[in-house]
Amino acid sequence: MAGLPMDQRDGWIWFDGQMVPWKEAKIHVLTHGLHYASSVFEGERAYGGEIFKSRQHTERLIQSGKTLDFTIPYSVEEIEAAKRLVLEKNGLVDAYVRPVAWRGSEELSVPGRNNKVHLAIAAWVWPSYFSVEEKLKGIRLEWSRWKRPSPETIPSSAKAAGLYMICTLSKDAAMANGYADALMLDYRGLVAEATGANVFFVKGDEIHTPTPDCFLNGITRQTLIQLARENGYKVVERHIKPEELAGFEECFLTGTAAEVTPVSLIGEYAFKPAKACTTLINAYTEAVTPKKVAAE
């Protein structure tokens, strides 16, 4: 399926309560969500047929909609059932799952209160970015020219589509320059996150990570903090200045798509993936593997 356009794939997508053939899951070009970014989404992974922390993702999706001042017209239970149906209908066991909600095409102007809210759920095979061996080499990041805005400027607690525009700009620029991703600072000039993943830094038995006060507190991020503490690391959430990166030994990113990905370079700062990265990659793999699969 590599390289096949997303709108040309085969399969089924749950669309406003119905299973629709993949290629027929369409919306109108004058949809409010397309023009004014009145859209929220989730990125989730199924391992062994079970979506990791599925309910947490669903609850965040609904809350993100409320933050953007719209109500998704389905309950947590209905969305959970729909996600399971999508996996089953498409015959997927290990997959990426993408629920997305948006305002429709009833009216096209800045206010969107009269527009119907839609929900769709798709799933497809999306393997890990890198093998464990490749991950332990570490990826290279450059500094982004774009900064995460103040929470007084954007609804930073929501997983809202519009907030990813500067992420796309940053990652495209980084890849054009030969890097895998970009690291973003926040409006104060402090370390924030990568374009689609949170960042952690290691020094000895301490792991430091930026306080998520102007960017998304990722579900994978929260999982890794718990796993790190269970594996004997002290986790410190704090504001981190860019120049402090010189004092750290290891660095890694976390996210649904990235999982746990070590970093070897951020701009002028080099890191060497070692014990902490290996330990947490293994711990995360164990955490996301359903117990029934692990026992087989």
Short mmCIF file of C-alpha atoms in Angstrom, two decimals:
data_model
loop_
_atom_site.label_atom_id
_atom_site.label_comp_id
_atom_site.label_asym_id
_atom_site.label_seq_id
_atom_site.Cartn_x
_atom_site.Cartn_y
_atom_site.Cartn_z
CA MET A 1 0.00 0.00 0.00
CA ALA A 2 3.05 2.28 0.21
CA GLY A 3 2.64 5.31 -2.02
CA LEU A 4 -1.03 4.65 -2.84
CA PRO A 5 -3.04 7.88 -2.43
CA MET A 6 -5.26 7.88 0.63
CA ASP A 7 -8.42 8.42 -1.43
CA GLN A 8 -7.67 5.46 -3.71
CA ARG A 9 -7.37 2.69 -1.14
CA ASP A 10 -9.78 -0.17 -0.66
CA GLY A 11 -11.65 -0.89 2.54
CA TRP A 12 -14.33 0.66 4.72
CA ILE A 13 -14.67 3.91 6.66
CA TRP A 14 -17.22 4.56 9.40
CA PHE A 15 -18.94 7.80 8.35
CA ASP A 16 -21.72 9.37 10.44
CA GLY A 17 -22.91 6.02 11.73
CA GLN A 18 -22.61 4.01 8.51
CA MET A 19 -19.88 1.83 7.04
CA VAL A 20 -19.02 3.43 3.69
CA PRO A 21 -16.73 2.03 0.96
CA TRP A 22 -13.35 3.73 1.37
CA LYS A 23 -13.39 5.55 -2.00
CA GLU A 24 -16.90 6.90 -1.39
CA ALA A 25 -16.15 8.60 1.95
CA LYS A 26 -16.29 12.18 0.62
CA ILE A 27 -17.26 15.68 1.73
CA HIS A 28 -18.10 18.87 -0.19
CA VAL A 29 -15.38 21.35 -1.15
CA LEU A 30 -17.22 24.11 0.76
CA THR A 31 -17.05 22.28 4.08
CA HIS A 32 -16.48 24.60 7.05
CA GLY A 33 -13.80 22.33 8.51
CA LEU A 34 -11.72 22.65 5.33
CA HIS A 35 -11.88 26.45 5.15
CA TYR A 36 -11.81 27.43 8.82
CA ALA A 37 -10.13 24.42 10.49
CA SER A 38 -13.18 23.62 12.63
CA SER A 39 -11.96 20.04 12.96
CA VAL A 40 -10.48 17.79 15.62
CA PHE A 41 -8.94 14.35 15.36
CA GLU A 42 -7.12 11.54 17.13
CA GLY A 43 -4.21 9.29 16.18
CA GLU A 44 -4.40 5.83 17.73
CA ARG A 45 -2.75 2.44 17.26
CA ALA A 46 -4.19 -1.04 17.51
CA TYR A 47 -1.80 -3.75 18.65
CA GLY A 48 -2.94 -7.36 18.47
CA GLY A 49 -6.49 -6.25 17.77
CA GLU A 50 -6.75 -3.86 20.72
CA ILE A 51 -6.48 -0.07 20.46
CA PHE A 52 -4.02 1.18 23.05
CA LYS A 53 -5.72 3.50 25.56
CA SER A 54 -8.69 3.70 23.21
CA ARG A 55 -11.13 5.24 25.69
CA GLN A 56 -8.67 7.98 26.65
CA HIS A 57 -8.37 8.92 22.99
CA THR A 58 -12.14 8.98 22.55
CA GLU A 59 -12.64 11.12 25.63
CA ARG A 60 -10.00 13.55 24.38
CA LEU A 61 -11.64 13.70 20.95
CA ILE A 62 -14.96 14.71 22.51
CA GLN A 63 -13.26 17.26 24.77
CA SER A 64 -11.32 18.72 21.84
CA GLY A 65 -14.63 19.26 20.05
CA LYS A 66 -16.05 21.02 23.09
CA THR A 67 -12.95 23.22 23.25
CA LEU A 68 -13.68 24.25 19.64
CA ASP A 69 -17.29 24.92 20.72
CA PHE A 70 -18.98 21.97 19.03
CA THR A 71 -20.48 18.75 20.29
CA ILE A 72 -19.68 15.48 18.58
CA PRO A 73 -23.09 13.75 18.26
CA TYR A 74 -21.93 10.36 19.51
CA SER A 75 -21.19 9.05 22.99
CA VAL A 76 -17.92 7.54 24.15
CA GLU A 77 -19.49 4.08 23.98
CA GLU A 78 -20.76 4.63 20.44
CA ILE A 79 -17.37 5.82 19.23
CA GLU A 80 -15.61 2.94 20.95
CA ALA A 81 -17.95 0.46 19.24
CA ALA A 82 -17.42 2.19 15.89
CA LYS A 83 -13.64 1.91 16.17
CA ARG A 84 -13.89 -1.79 16.90
CA LEU A 85 -16.21 -2.22 13.92
CA VAL A 86 -13.77 -0.43 11.61
CA LEU A 87 -10.96 -2.79 12.59
CA GLU A 88 -13.20 -5.83 12.19
CA LYS A 89 -14.71 -4.76 8.85
CA ASN A 90 -11.25 -4.07 7.40
CA GLY A 91 -9.72 -7.26 8.83
CA LEU A 92 -7.06 -5.31 10.75
CA VAL A 93 -5.18 -6.42 13.84
CA ASP A 94 -2.18 -4.08 13.94
CA ALA A 95 -3.24 -0.71 12.55
CA TYR A 96 -3.33 3.04 12.82
CA VAL A 97 -6.79 4.42 13.68
CA ARG A 98 -7.89 7.96 12.76
CA PRO A 99 -11.18 9.39 14.09
CA VAL A 100 -11.90 12.90 12.79
CA ALA A 101 -14.79 15.28 13.51
CA TRP A 102 -15.59 18.48 11.61
CA ARG A 103 -18.21 21.09 10.87
CA GLY A 104 -20.05 20.57 7.58
CA SER A 105 -21.17 22.61 4.59
CA GLU A 106 -24.50 24.13 5.64
CA GLU A 107 -23.00 27.62 5.74
CA LEU A 108 -19.61 29.06 4.79
CA SER A 109 -18.58 32.01 6.91
CA VAL A 110 -16.43 32.48 9.99
CA PRO A 111 -19.18 31.52 12.48
CA GLY A 112 -19.93 27.81 12.35
CA ARG A 113 -22.69 27.26 14.90
CA ASN A 114 -25.28 26.39 12.25
CA ASN A 115 -23.14 23.71 10.64
CA LYS A 116 -23.72 20.03 11.32
CA VAL A 117 -20.92 18.16 13.10
CA HIS A 118 -19.74 15.01 11.32
CA LEU A 119 -17.59 12.12 12.51
CA ALA A 120 -15.59 9.60 10.49
CA ILE A 121 -13.25 6.80 11.56
CA ALA A 122 -10.67 5.17 9.29
CA ALA A 123 -7.96 2.58 9.96
CA TRP A 124 -5.08 1.29 7.91
CA VAL A 125 -1.76 -0.51 8.22
CA TRP A 126 0.96 1.93 9.27
CA PRO A 127 4.05 0.11 10.57
CA SER A 128 6.44 1.72 13.04
CA TYR A 129 8.62 4.35 11.43
CA PHE A 130 11.82 2.44 12.24
CA SER A 131 12.99 -0.98 13.40
CA VAL A 132 14.49 -1.14 16.92
CA GLU A 133 17.96 -1.28 15.33
CA GLU A 134 17.27 1.80 13.21
CA LYS A 135 15.67 3.63 16.12
CA LEU A 136 18.75 3.13 18.29
CA LYS A 137 20.85 5.01 15.74
CA GLY A 138 18.73 8.06 16.50
CA ILE A 139 17.07 10.51 14.13
CA ARG A 140 18.29 14.01 13.30
CA LEU A 141 16.24 17.16 13.96
CA GLU A 142 16.72 20.78 13.02
CA TRP A 143 15.31 23.81 14.80
CA SER A 144 11.99 25.03 13.45
CA ARG A 145 11.56 28.67 12.49
CA TRP A 146 7.98 28.46 13.79
CA LYS A 147 7.09 28.60 17.48
CA ARG A 148 4.23 27.10 19.46
CA PRO A 149 1.88 30.03 20.24
CA SER A 150 0.70 31.19 23.63
CA PRO A 151 -2.33 29.32 25.05
CA GLU A 152 -4.01 32.74 25.09
CA THR A 153 -3.75 32.65 21.28
CA ILE A 154 -4.77 29.08 20.46
CA PRO A 155 -6.71 26.26 22.20
CA SER A 156 -3.47 24.35 22.87
CA SER A 157 -5.14 21.63 24.97
CA ALA A 158 -7.18 20.42 21.98
CA LYS A 159 -6.00 18.09 19.23
CA ALA A 160 -7.30 20.52 16.64
CA ALA A 161 -6.44 20.30 12.94
CA GLY A 162 -5.60 23.99 12.61
CA LEU A 163 -2.83 23.78 15.18
CA TYR A 164 -0.85 21.47 12.89
CA MET A 165 -0.33 23.98 10.06
CA ILE A 166 3.00 25.19 11.48
CA CYS A 167 3.95 21.57 12.17
CA THR A 168 3.54 20.73 8.48
CA LEU A 169 5.60 23.77 7.52
CA SER A 170 8.31 22.83 10.02
CA LYS A 171 8.57 19.16 9.09
CA ASP A 172 8.51 19.79 5.34
CA ALA A 173 11.35 22.32 5.74
CA ALA A 174 13.34 19.91 7.91
CA MET A 175 12.97 17.04 5.46
CA ALA A 176 13.98 19.30 2.57
CA ASN A 177 17.19 20.01 4.51
CA GLY A 178 17.92 16.31 5.10
CA TYR A 179 16.54 15.99 8.63
CA ALA A 180 13.83 13.64 9.90
CA ASP A 181 11.89 16.25 11.85
CA ALA A 182 12.09 19.65 13.53
CA LEU A 183 12.11 20.70 17.16
CA MET A 184 9.88 23.65 17.97
CA LEU A 185 10.38 26.28 20.63
CA ASP A 186 7.42 27.98 22.28
CA TYR A 187 6.44 31.66 22.23
CA ARG A 188 8.84 32.28 25.16
CA GLY A 189 11.80 30.68 23.39
CA LEU A 190 11.67 27.53 25.54
CA VAL A 191 11.86 23.95 24.22
CA ALA A 192 8.37 22.73 23.30
CA GLU A 193 8.00 19.64 21.11
CA ALA A 194 8.68 18.11 17.71
CA THR A 195 6.10 18.55 14.94
CA GLY A 196 3.97 15.59 15.98
CA ALA A 197 5.65 14.18 19.07
CA ASN A 198 6.68 15.18 22.58
CA VAL A 199 10.35 15.28 23.57
CA PHE A 200 12.31 13.89 26.53
CA PHE A 201 15.93 14.40 27.61
CA VAL A 202 18.05 12.07 29.77
CA LYS A 203 20.89 12.77 32.20
CA GLY A 204 21.91 9.87 34.39
CA ASP A 205 18.83 8.53 36.14
CA GLU A 206 16.79 11.68 35.50
CA ILE A 207 14.51 12.33 32.55
CA HIS A 208 13.49 15.91 31.82
CA THR A 209 10.57 16.92 29.61
CA PRO A 210 8.99 20.31 28.85
CA THR A 211 5.88 21.30 30.78
CA PRO A 212 2.92 21.02 28.35
CA ASP A 213 1.45 24.44 29.08
CA CYS A 214 1.20 25.56 25.44
CA PHE A 215 1.17 22.27 23.52
CA LEU A 216 -0.62 18.94 23.68
CA ASN A 217 0.03 16.71 26.69
CA GLY A 218 0.23 13.55 24.61
CA ILE A 219 -1.30 10.29 25.76
CA THR A 220 1.92 8.52 24.76
CA ARG A 221 3.84 11.19 26.68
CA GLN A 222 1.82 10.44 29.81
CA THR A 223 2.38 6.71 29.30
CA LEU A 224 6.16 7.16 29.01
CA ILE A 225 6.34 9.25 32.17
CA GLN A 226 4.66 6.40 34.05
CA LEU A 227 6.88 3.75 32.45
CA ALA A 228 10.03 5.75 33.16
CA ARG A 229 9.15 6.02 36.84
CA GLU A 230 8.34 2.32 36.99
CA ASN A 231 11.81 1.64 35.57
CA GLY A 232 13.61 3.67 38.23
CA TYR A 233 13.95 7.04 36.53
CA LYS A 234 13.12 10.35 38.15
CA VAL A 235 10.95 12.35 35.73
CA VAL A 236 11.12 16.12 35.90
CA GLU A 237 8.53 18.22 34.04
CA ARG A 238 9.83 21.77 33.72
CA HIS A 239 10.66 24.64 31.40
CA ILE A 240 13.82 23.85 29.41
CA LYS A 241 16.00 26.44 27.69
CA PRO A 242 17.56 25.47 24.33
CA GLU A 243 21.13 25.90 25.64
CA GLU A 244 20.44 23.30 28.35
CA LEU A 245 20.45 20.58 25.68
CA ALA A 246 24.25 20.55 25.88
CA GLY A 247 24.00 18.92 29.32
CA PHE A 248 21.85 15.93 28.34
CA GLU A 249 23.11 12.49 27.27
CA GLU A 250 20.09 10.95 25.54
CA CYS A 251 16.98 12.27 23.86
CA PHE A 252 13.82 10.65 22.48
CA LEU A 253 10.45 11.53 21.02
CA THR A 254 7.09 9.99 21.91
CA GLY A 255 3.80 9.85 20.05
CA THR A 256 1.26 7.41 18.65
CA ALA A 257 2.98 7.32 15.27
CA ALA A 258 6.54 7.79 16.57
CA GLU A 259 6.03 5.47 19.58
CA VAL A 260 9.46 5.87 21.28
CA THR A 261 12.04 7.22 18.82
CA PRO A 262 15.59 8.12 19.96
CA VAL A 263 17.22 11.31 18.68
CA SER A 264 20.90 11.67 17.82
CA LEU A 265 20.99 15.36 16.87
CA ILE A 266 19.01 18.56 17.42
CA GLY A 267 20.65 21.44 15.61
CA GLU A 268 24.12 21.79 17.15
CA TYR A 269 23.43 19.38 20.04
CA ALA A 270 24.34 15.67 19.77
CA PHE A 271 22.99 12.74 21.79
CA LYS A 272 23.86 9.06 21.95
CA PRO A 273 20.92 6.64 22.32
CA ALA A 274 21.81 4.22 25.10
CA LYS A 275 20.35 2.53 28.16
CA ALA A 276 17.35 4.80 28.77
CA CYS A 277 16.19 4.68 25.16
CA THR A 278 16.56 0.89 24.98
CA THR A 279 14.81 0.39 28.32
CA LEU A 280 11.85 2.59 27.41
CA ILE A 281 11.45 1.22 23.89
CA ASN A 282 11.17 -2.25 25.41
CA ALA A 283 8.89 -1.07 28.22
CA TYR A 284 6.55 0.66 25.77
CA THR A 285 6.45 -2.38 23.48
CA GLU A 286 5.45 -4.53 26.45
CA ALA A 287 2.84 -2.00 27.58
CA VAL A 288 1.07 -1.81 24.22
CA THR A 289 1.09 -5.55 23.57
CA PRO A 290 -2.24 -7.06 24.69
CA LYS A 291 -1.71 -9.62 27.41
CA LYS A 292 -3.55 -12.31 25.46
CA VAL A 293 -1.16 -11.82 22.51
CA ALA A 294 1.93 -11.75 24.73
CA ALA A 295 0.88 -15.07 26.27
CA GLU A 296 0.64 -16.86 22.93
#
